[in-house]
Amino acid sequence: MELLERYLQAVGEHLPASSRQDTIAELRTNLLAEMEGREEELGRPLTEDEAAKILEAHGMPIMVAARYRPQHSLISPALFPIYWYTLRKSFPLLVLAYVVVEGMRIVVQGQPLSELPAALAHFWSIALIYWAIITLGFAIFEYLQQTQHTKFALPHWSVRDLPKLERTEKAPSLIHDIADVIVSIGGVLWLLAVPNHPYLILGPGAKFAHQMPFALAPQWHVFYWQLMAVFIAMATLKGLTLSPGLRPHRDWLKLGSQALGIGIPLIMLQLKPFFVPNAGSTQTVQSLAVINTGIALGLKIAVAVAGVKLLWDLWQLVRRRTGRQPGFAAIW
């Protein structure tokens, strides 16, 4: 029965991954027994409306799940699921807001990347204050209920409003991963050939490169091999996803490759400056400084965006591995 499975799915969203399967199996058995008992009384199969009434009478999914979780004293069992749901859903937004604000502050104020560890360390005090405010708010609400002798009123809900059943996720495409590895290896080979064949990156303009008013800084020759090491490591991690033994860890390997990718703009930021004037060039040092500053700003923004994307993808991966977070509709 689809309504029953949708109900169980909604309850499971609020259960810990370690005990979810056993709890859902127990709950399914109890509900089926109740429905079968009702069918025996009526002498016919239940209609969808009758089945929905049984499920709705059993309780909201989030409240049913609370019966199977450890009880907490500061906030009552009836209110705690809402409190915990609020913390889980809003915490990623807090992380995102903090990363964006701190990243823009570092970029605008021109602070060095060495300030990042201090910014990350400061986040935990912000997170603690945030947790304290949310907890205090729910505790005050709980106190007012008890002192005013009022009961927490749950809104009307219907089992038909629960999310549709989720289909089994499609397995990652092996052909797609093979193509990704081939492209990565091709990119590494192309970059290895660029120093001896500048035509590969400049095209016909390679013939006139010596006439340009500025050239790459000498440090590029040193950092070039560091960049190549990162590209090779990324290609290697992607290649490991093709191994049958490591296939179950594909998502983590992809995430590791993504994390290494942030190292590319970080390495480039160590170049000071990126371009220098050619001998006899009329290009002023001041105009080159503007160009170098613009490139550095772009790289810092790229690091900030890539860092936020990495944190988001990590959060999504952890959610998939430990149990999906419910959508707002599923809370009821």
XYZ file of C-alpha atoms in Angstrom:
332
model
C 0.000 0.000 0.000
C 1.574 3.260 -1.157
C 0.175 5.414 1.652
C 1.696 3.091 4.242
C 5.094 3.104 2.525
C 5.049 6.890 2.213
C 4.216 7.140 5.906
C 7.037 4.780 6.858
C 9.427 6.670 4.619
C 8.527 9.938 6.362
C 9.041 8.365 9.799
C 12.377 6.927 8.709
C 13.675 10.380 7.773
C 13.690 11.256 11.487
C 15.292 8.040 12.759
C 19.012 7.397 13.312
C 20.574 5.386 10.497
C 21.845 2.689 12.875
C 18.361 1.597 13.960
C 16.215 2.827 11.063
C 15.628 -0.506 9.312
C 14.693 -2.407 12.478
C 12.381 0.352 13.674
C 10.633 0.676 10.314
C 10.175 -3.108 10.131
C 8.594 -3.131 13.593
C 6.357 -0.190 12.773
C 5.278 -1.733 9.467
C 4.299 -4.963 11.242
C 2.234 -3.076 13.835
C 0.428 -0.945 11.286
C -0.307 -3.875 8.974
C -1.688 -5.837 11.914
C -3.920 -2.894 12.842
C -5.150 -2.561 9.261
C -5.793 -6.299 8.929
C -7.728 -6.263 12.205
C -9.864 -3.430 10.882
C -10.477 -5.321 7.633
C -11.646 -8.373 9.612
C -14.105 -6.189 11.512
C -15.490 -4.712 8.291
C -15.329 -7.966 6.314
C -13.751 -6.212 3.328
C -10.516 -4.518 2.283
C -9.942 -1.002 3.562
C -10.530 1.936 1.295
C -7.773 4.497 0.852
C -9.616 6.964 3.097
C -9.941 4.365 5.872
C -6.255 3.447 5.620
C -5.329 7.132 5.728
C -7.371 7.632 8.921
C -5.528 4.767 10.636
C -2.153 6.229 9.712
C -3.147 9.753 10.739
C -4.494 8.449 14.049
C -1.115 6.797 14.677
C 0.507 10.230 14.739
C 2.642 12.623 12.744
C 5.789 10.955 11.369
C 8.134 13.209 13.341
C 6.282 12.491 16.573
C 6.157 8.760 15.933
C 9.900 8.755 15.323
C 10.395 10.582 18.635
C 8.963 7.571 20.474
C 11.897 5.491 19.293
C 14.594 8.060 20.128
C 16.229 8.780 23.515
C 14.119 11.094 25.672
C 15.374 14.555 26.664
C 14.433 16.516 29.763
C 15.190 20.156 28.870
C 12.759 20.026 25.949
C 9.813 17.652 26.041
C 9.613 14.631 23.711
C 6.699 16.284 21.899
C 8.746 19.392 21.089
C 12.237 17.933 20.766
C 11.806 16.570 17.196
C 10.851 20.054 16.001
C 13.843 21.521 17.852
C 16.261 18.974 16.381
C 14.807 19.382 12.894
C 15.261 23.167 13.128
C 18.914 22.795 14.125
C 19.703 20.291 11.356
C 18.041 22.277 8.583
C 19.352 25.706 9.549
C 22.945 24.790 10.469
C 24.126 24.420 6.819
C 22.741 27.900 6.144
C 24.750 29.225 9.085
C 27.914 27.604 7.687
C 27.251 28.994 4.212
C 26.576 32.508 5.515
C 29.716 32.485 7.660
C 31.944 31.230 4.811
C 30.593 33.863 2.406
C 30.919 36.738 4.895
C 34.413 35.761 6.070
C 35.563 35.006 2.527
C 34.425 38.405 1.275
C 36.001 40.126 4.292
C 39.362 38.483 3.615
C 39.166 39.319 -0.090
C 38.037 42.952 0.325
C 40.490 43.750 3.119
C 43.291 42.045 1.207
C 44.197 39.797 4.105
C 46.570 36.881 3.438
C 45.333 33.306 3.257
C 47.109 32.680 6.553
C 44.055 34.322 8.156
C 41.846 31.379 7.118
C 42.707 29.119 10.119
C 41.803 31.922 12.547
C 38.515 32.509 10.715
C 37.677 28.804 10.858
C 38.548 28.632 14.564
C 36.257 31.596 15.250
C 33.342 29.786 13.589
C 32.902 27.382 16.507
C 32.147 30.244 18.886
C 29.533 31.505 16.412
C 28.061 27.990 16.160
C 27.929 27.699 19.960
C 26.103 31.025 20.284
C 23.697 29.971 17.533
C 22.976 26.654 19.306
C 22.474 28.438 22.618
C 19.977 30.911 21.114
C 17.921 28.174 19.421
C 17.946 26.019 22.567
C 17.011 28.946 24.806
C 14.136 29.869 22.518
C 12.676 26.353 22.606
C 13.257 26.077 26.367
C 11.359 29.347 26.950
C 8.538 28.112 24.729
C 8.444 24.856 26.721
C 8.400 26.780 30.026
C 5.543 29.000 28.891
C 3.504 25.962 27.918
C 3.953 24.430 31.354
C 3.317 27.598 33.335
C 0.302 28.618 31.254
C -1.049 25.058 31.331
C -1.385 24.977 27.570
C -0.660 22.070 25.323
C 1.524 22.264 22.246
C -0.998 22.366 19.398
C 0.004 20.396 16.344
C -1.314 21.657 13.014
C -3.698 19.581 10.929
C -1.955 17.183 8.616
C -2.834 14.520 6.078
C -0.942 11.415 5.096
C -1.668 12.320 1.467
C 0.570 15.395 1.854
C 3.646 13.258 2.552
C 6.350 13.109 -0.149
C 6.076 10.506 -2.862
C 8.092 7.325 -2.484
C 11.708 7.787 -3.487
C 12.934 5.565 -6.241
C 16.164 3.641 -6.013
C 19.038 5.850 -7.052
C 20.568 5.075 -10.401
C 24.054 3.594 -10.144
C 26.846 5.929 -11.285
C 27.603 5.528 -14.980
C 30.872 3.686 -15.555
C 31.083 5.081 -19.092
C 30.796 8.612 -17.720
C 33.616 7.953 -15.241
C 35.825 6.421 -17.960
C 35.280 9.492 -20.136
C 36.124 11.734 -17.166
C 39.403 9.873 -16.589
C 40.315 10.045 -20.286
C 39.671 13.798 -20.350
C 41.753 14.288 -17.175
C 44.678 12.284 -18.569
C 44.419 14.189 -21.855
C 44.488 17.460 -19.926
C 47.635 16.406 -18.039
C 49.400 15.421 -21.278
C 48.342 18.694 -22.891
C 49.725 20.739 -19.983
C 52.975 18.777 -20.046
C 53.405 19.659 -23.721
C 52.590 23.376 -23.355
C 56.089 24.592 -22.219
C 57.754 23.191 -25.353
C 54.802 23.895 -27.635
C 53.241 27.253 -26.604
C 51.097 27.065 -29.741
C 48.865 24.642 -27.779
C 47.722 27.443 -25.480
C 48.352 30.637 -27.472
C 47.466 29.374 -30.938
C 48.796 31.560 -33.792
C 49.578 34.230 -31.205
C 52.565 32.137 -30.061
C 54.610 33.660 -32.922
C 54.173 37.115 -31.440
C 54.585 36.214 -27.752
C 58.069 37.743 -27.611
C 56.628 41.072 -28.810
C 54.204 41.340 -25.904
C 54.951 44.107 -23.354
C 54.903 41.659 -20.463
C 55.811 38.032 -19.780
C 55.168 35.344 -17.204
C 57.027 35.793 -13.946
C 60.091 33.511 -13.492
C 58.362 31.825 -10.516
C 55.978 30.127 -12.949
C 58.715 27.623 -13.807
C 58.820 26.519 -10.156
C 55.103 26.453 -9.447
C 54.336 24.833 -12.805
C 55.476 21.458 -11.476
C 53.475 21.903 -8.286
C 50.402 22.544 -10.420
C 51.192 19.479 -12.519
C 51.470 17.371 -9.367
C 47.961 18.468 -8.350
C 46.542 17.690 -11.816
C 48.189 14.263 -11.818
C 46.879 13.504 -8.309
C 43.359 14.515 -9.383
C 43.547 12.270 -12.451
C 44.823 9.430 -10.256
C 41.901 9.713 -7.834
C 39.470 9.728 -10.746
C 41.212 6.651 -12.140
C 40.805 4.836 -8.827
C 37.018 5.156 -9.166
C 37.214 2.644 -12.033
C 38.614 -0.071 -9.747
C 35.895 -2.602 -8.840
C 37.188 -2.797 -5.271
C 37.055 0.992 -4.834
C 33.823 1.537 -6.741
C 31.744 1.708 -3.515
C 33.953 4.625 -2.417
C 33.509 6.504 -5.703
C 31.824 9.536 -4.120
C 34.611 9.993 -1.566
C 37.282 9.706 -4.275
C 35.460 12.279 -6.386
C 35.230 14.567 -3.364
C 38.956 14.132 -2.748
C 39.663 15.100 -6.354
C 37.449 18.153 -5.916
C 39.348 19.127 -2.742
C 42.657 18.839 -4.604
C 41.262 21.126 -7.276
C 41.107 23.960 -4.735
C 44.881 23.633 -4.474
C 45.279 24.931 -8.041
C 44.211 28.551 -7.354
C 45.895 28.363 -3.942
C 49.224 27.515 -5.579
C 48.762 30.240 -8.173
C 48.147 32.770 -5.405
C 51.706 32.156 -4.195
C 52.992 33.708 -7.421
C 53.929 37.325 -6.797
C 53.643 38.825 -9.342
C 51.983 36.833 -12.115
C 53.388 38.959 -14.952
C 56.492 41.131 -15.249
C 57.390 43.694 -17.942
C 59.559 42.550 -20.833
C 62.963 44.122 -21.352
C 62.590 47.425 -23.164
C 58.833 47.388 -22.728
C 56.913 50.616 -22.215
C 54.395 48.772 -20.056
C 54.409 50.581 -16.719
C 54.847 48.753 -13.457
C 51.687 50.443 -12.200
C 49.499 49.078 -15.008
C 50.928 45.581 -14.483
C 50.206 45.891 -10.765
C 46.536 46.479 -11.617
C 46.513 43.353 -13.788
C 48.235 41.251 -11.127
C 45.891 42.543 -8.421
C 42.846 41.698 -10.559
C 44.113 38.163 -11.168
C 44.780 37.663 -7.441
C 41.275 38.901 -6.576
C 39.748 36.493 -9.108
C 41.723 33.587 -7.675
C 40.653 34.428 -4.108
C 37.012 34.514 -5.166
C 37.506 31.182 -6.944
C 38.936 29.659 -3.752
C 35.987 30.961 -1.701
C 33.400 29.655 -4.176
C 35.145 26.296 -4.545
C 35.395 25.979 -0.758
C 31.671 26.614 -0.306
C 30.891 24.109 -3.071
C 33.152 21.517 -1.432
C 31.470 21.966 1.960
C 28.039 21.683 0.356
C 28.966 18.512 -1.552
C 30.482 17.040 1.607
C 27.272 17.800 3.492
C 25.185 16.174 0.756
C 27.420 13.078 0.753
C 27.224 12.704 4.534
C 23.442 13.038 4.335
C 23.231 10.283 1.725
C 25.471 7.963 3.732
C 23.869 8.515 7.143
C 20.264 8.944 6.103
C 18.541 11.674 4.164
C 17.243 14.779 5.824
C 13.514 15.264 5.341
C 11.935 17.995 3.311
C 9.635 20.402 5.153
C 6.519 18.561 4.024
C 7.825 15.323 5.517
C 8.134 16.780 9.009
C 4.394 16.298 9.470
